[in-house]
């Protein structure tokens, strides 16, 4: 009987190349940085209270930000 059956085991995967490891590390660092920035934004209180003449939580318009030349 001829041996025509496929092999039982697959070949071992090749270890990742240095370029692939660098890309993976970069992706992990970007993800960790984005997560840290999100957590800090949610956890840290603003450094200064809102100005007394402004309603808290109300956004200002661009026109109010401009200075007249």
CSV table of N, CA and C in Angstrom, one decimal:
chain,number,residue,atom,x,y,z
A,1,UNK,N,0.8,-1.2,0.0
A,1,UNK,CA,0.0,0.0,0.0
A,1,UNK,C,0.9,1.2,0.0
A,2,UNK,N,0.7,2.1,-1.0
A,2,UNK,CA,1.6,3.3,-1.1
A,2,UNK,C,1.2,4.3,0.0
A,3,UNK,N,2.2,5.0,0.4
A,3,UNK,CA,2.0,6.1,1.5
A,3,UNK,C,1.6,7.4,0.8
A,4,UNK,N,0.3,7.5,0.6
A,4,UNK,CA,-0.3,8.7,-0.1
A,4,UNK,C,-1.0,9.6,0.9
A,5,UNK,N,-1.1,9.3,2.1
A,5,UNK,CA,-1.8,10.1,3.1
A,5,UNK,C,-1.0,11.3,3.4
A,6,UNK,N,-1.7,12.4,3.7
A,6,UNK,CA,-1.0,13.6,4.0
A,6,UNK,C,-0.3,13.5,5.4
A,7,UNK,N,0.7,14.2,5.6
A,7,UNK,CA,1.4,14.1,6.9
A,7,UNK,C,0.5,14.5,8.1
A,8,UNK,N,0.7,13.9,9.2
A,8,UNK,CA,-0.2,14.1,10.3
A,8,UNK,C,0.0,15.5,11.0
A,9,UNK,N,1.2,16.0,10.9
A,9,UNK,CA,1.5,17.2,11.7
A,9,UNK,C,1.9,18.3,10.7
A,10,UNK,N,1.5,19.5,11.0
A,10,UNK,CA,1.9,20.6,10.2
A,10,UNK,C,3.3,21.0,10.5
A,11,UNK,N,4.0,21.7,9.6
A,11,UNK,CA,5.3,22.2,9.9
A,11,UNK,C,5.2,23.3,11.0
A,12,UNK,N,6.2,23.4,11.8
A,12,UNK,CA,6.2,24.4,12.8
A,12,UNK,C,6.3,25.8,12.2
A,13,UNK,N,5.5,26.7,12.8
A,13,UNK,CA,5.6,28.1,12.2
A,13,UNK,C,7.0,28.7,12.4
A,14,UNK,N,7.3,29.5,11.5
A,14,UNK,CA,8.6,30.2,11.6
A,14,UNK,C,8.5,31.2,12.7
A,15,UNK,N,9.6,31.4,13.4
A,15,UNK,CA,9.6,32.5,14.4
A,15,UNK,C,9.5,33.8,13.7
A,16,UNK,N,8.8,34.8,14.4
A,16,UNK,CA,8.6,36.1,13.8
A,16,UNK,C,9.9,36.8,13.4
A,17,UNK,N,9.9,37.5,12.4
A,17,UNK,CA,11.1,38.3,12.0
A,17,UNK,C,11.2,39.5,12.9
A,18,UNK,N,12.4,40.1,12.8
A,18,UNK,CA,12.7,41.3,13.6
A,18,UNK,C,11.7,42.4,13.2
A,19,UNK,N,11.5,42.5,11.9
A,19,UNK,CA,10.5,43.6,11.5
A,19,UNK,C,9.1,43.4,12.0
A,20,UNK,N,8.7,42.2,12.0
A,20,UNK,CA,7.3,41.9,12.6
A,20,UNK,C,7.3,42.1,14.1
A,21,UNK,N,8.4,41.8,14.8
A,21,UNK,CA,8.4,42.1,16.2
A,21,UNK,C,8.4,43.6,16.5
A,22,UNK,N,9.1,44.4,15.7
A,22,UNK,CA,9.1,45.8,15.9
A,22,UNK,C,7.8,46.4,15.6
A,23,UNK,N,7.1,45.9,14.6
A,23,UNK,CA,5.7,46.4,14.3
A,23,UNK,C,4.8,46.1,15.5
A,24,UNK,N,4.9,44.9,16.0
A,24,UNK,CA,4.0,44.4,17.1
A,24,UNK,C,4.3,45.3,18.3
A,25,UNK,N,5.6,45.5,18.6
A,25,UNK,CA,5.9,46.4,19.8
A,25,UNK,C,5.3,47.8,19.6
A,26,UNK,N,5.5,48.3,18.4
A,26,UNK,CA,4.9,49.7,18.1
A,26,UNK,C,3.4,49.7,18.3
A,27,UNK,N,2.7,48.7,17.8
A,27,UNK,CA,1.3,48.7,18.0
A,27,UNK,C,0.9,48.6,19.5
A,28,UNK,N,1.6,47.8,20.2
A,28,UNK,CA,1.4,47.7,21.7
A,28,UNK,C,1.6,49.0,22.4
A,29,UNK,N,2.7,49.7,22.0
A,29,UNK,CA,3.0,50.9,22.7
A,29,UNK,C,2.0,52.0,22.3
A,30,UNK,N,1.5,52.1,21.1
A,30,UNK,CA,0.5,53.0,20.7
A,30,UNK,C,-0.8,52.8,21.4
A,31,UNK,N,-1.2,51.5,21.5
A,31,UNK,CA,-2.4,51.1,22.2
A,31,UNK,C,-2.3,51.5,23.7
A,32,UNK,N,-1.2,51.2,24.3
A,32,UNK,CA,-1.0,51.5,25.7
A,32,UNK,C,-1.0,53.0,26.0
A,33,UNK,N,-0.4,53.8,25.1
A,33,UNK,CA,-0.4,55.2,25.2
A,33,UNK,C,-1.8,55.8,25.1
A,34,UNK,N,-2.6,55.3,24.1
A,34,UNK,CA,-3.9,55.8,23.9
A,34,UNK,C,-4.8,55.4,25.2
A,35,UNK,N,-4.6,54.2,25.7
A,35,UNK,CA,-5.4,53.8,26.9
A,35,UNK,C,-5.0,54.7,28.1
A,36,UNK,N,-3.7,54.9,28.3
A,36,UNK,CA,-3.3,55.8,29.4
A,36,UNK,C,-3.8,57.2,29.2
A,37,UNK,N,-3.7,57.8,28.0
A,37,UNK,CA,-4.3,59.1,27.8
A,37,UNK,C,-5.8,59.2,28.1
A,38,UNK,N,-6.5,58.2,27.7
A,38,UNK,CA,-7.9,58.1,28.0
A,38,UNK,C,-8.2,58.1,29.5
A,39,UNK,N,-7.5,57.2,30.2
A,39,UNK,CA,-7.7,57.1,31.6
A,39,UNK,C,-7.3,58.4,32.3
A,40,UNK,N,-6.2,59.0,31.9
A,40,UNK,CA,-5.8,60.3,32.6
A,40,UNK,C,-6.8,61.4,32.3
A,41,UNK,N,-7.3,61.4,31.1
A,41,UNK,CA,-8.3,62.4,30.8
A,41,UNK,C,-9.6,62.3,31.6
A,42,UNK,N,-10.0,61.0,31.8
A,42,UNK,CA,-11.2,60.7,32.6
A,42,UNK,C,-10.9,61.0,34.1
A,43,UNK,N,-9.7,60.8,34.6
A,43,UNK,CA,-9.5,60.8,36.0
A,43,UNK,C,-9.0,62.1,36.6
A,44,UNK,N,-8.3,62.9,35.8
A,44,UNK,CA,-7.7,64.1,36.2
A,44,UNK,C,-8.7,65.3,36.2
A,45,UNK,N,-8.8,66.1,37.2
A,45,UNK,CA,-9.7,67.2,37.2
A,45,UNK,C,-9.0,68.4,36.5
A,46,UNK,N,-9.7,69.3,36.0
A,46,UNK,CA,-9.1,70.5,35.3
A,46,UNK,C,-8.2,71.2,36.3
A,47,UNK,N,-7.1,71.9,35.8
A,47,UNK,CA,-6.2,72.6,36.6
A,47,UNK,C,-6.8,73.8,37.2
A,48,UNK,N,-7.7,74.5,36.5
A,48,UNK,CA,-8.2,75.8,36.9
A,48,UNK,C,-9.8,75.7,36.8
A,49,UNK,N,-10.4,76.3,37.8
A,49,UNK,CA,-11.9,76.4,37.7
A,49,UNK,C,-12.3,77.3,36.5
A,50,UNK,N,-13.6,77.1,36.1
A,50,UNK,CA,-14.0,78.0,35.0
A,50,UNK,C,-14.0,79.4,35.4
A,51,UNK,N,-13.9,80.3,34.5
A,51,UNK,CA,-13.9,81.8,34.8
A,51,UNK,C,-15.2,82.1,35.4
A,52,UNK,N,-15.2,83.1,36.3
A,52,UNK,CA,-16.5,83.5,37.0
A,52,UNK,C,-17.5,84.1,36.1
A,53,UNK,N,-17.2,84.6,35.0
A,53,UNK,CA,-18.2,85.2,34.1
A,53,UNK,C,-18.7,84.2,33.1
A,54,UNK,N,-18.3,83.0,33.1
A,54,UNK,CA,-18.7,81.9,32.2
A,54,UNK,C,-19.5,80.9,32.9
A,55,UNK,N,-20.5,80.4,32.2
A,55,UNK,CA,-21.3,79.3,32.8
A,55,UNK,C,-20.5,78.0,32.7
A,56,UNK,N,-20.4,77.2,33.8
A,56,UNK,CA,-19.6,76.0,33.7
A,56,UNK,C,-20.2,75.0,32.7
A,57,UNK,N,-19.4,74.3,32.0
A,57,UNK,CA,-19.8,73.3,31.0
A,57,UNK,C,-20.3,73.9,29.7
A,58,UNK,N,-20.4,75.2,29.6
A,58,UNK,CA,-20.8,75.8,28.3
A,58,UNK,C,-19.6,76.1,27.4
A,59,UNK,N,-19.7,75.7,26.2
A,59,UNK,CA,-18.6,75.9,25.3
A,59,UNK,C,-18.7,77.3,24.8
A,60,UNK,N,-17.5,77.9,24.5
A,60,UNK,CA,-17.5,79.3,23.9
A,60,UNK,C,-17.4,79.2,22.4
A,61,UNK,N,-17.8,80.3,21.8
A,61,UNK,CA,-17.7,80.3,20.3
A,61,UNK,C,-16.3,80.8,19.9
A,62,UNK,N,-16.0,80.6,18.6
A,62,UNK,CA,-14.7,81.0,18.1
A,62,UNK,C,-14.7,82.5,18.1
A,63,UNK,N,-15.8,83.2,17.9
A,63,UNK,CA,-15.8,84.7,17.9
A,63,UNK,C,-15.4,85.2,19.2
A,64,UNK,N,-15.8,84.6,20.3
A,64,UNK,CA,-15.4,85.1,21.6
A,64,UNK,C,-13.9,84.9,21.9
A,65,UNK,N,-13.3,84.0,21.2
A,65,UNK,CA,-11.9,83.7,21.4
A,65,UNK,C,-10.9,84.6,20.6
A,66,UNK,N,-11.5,85.2,19.6
A,66,UNK,CA,-10.6,86.1,18.7
A,66,UNK,C,-10.4,87.4,19.4
A,67,UNK,N,-9.2,88.0,19.1
A,67,UNK,CA,-8.9,89.3,19.6
A,67,UNK,C,-9.0,90.3,18.4
A,68,UNK,N,-9.5,91.5,18.6
A,68,UNK,CA,-9.6,92.4,17.5
A,68,UNK,C,-8.2,93.0,17.2
A,69,UNK,N,-7.9,93.1,15.9
A,69,UNK,CA,-6.6,93.6,15.5
A,69,UNK,C,-6.7,95.1,15.2
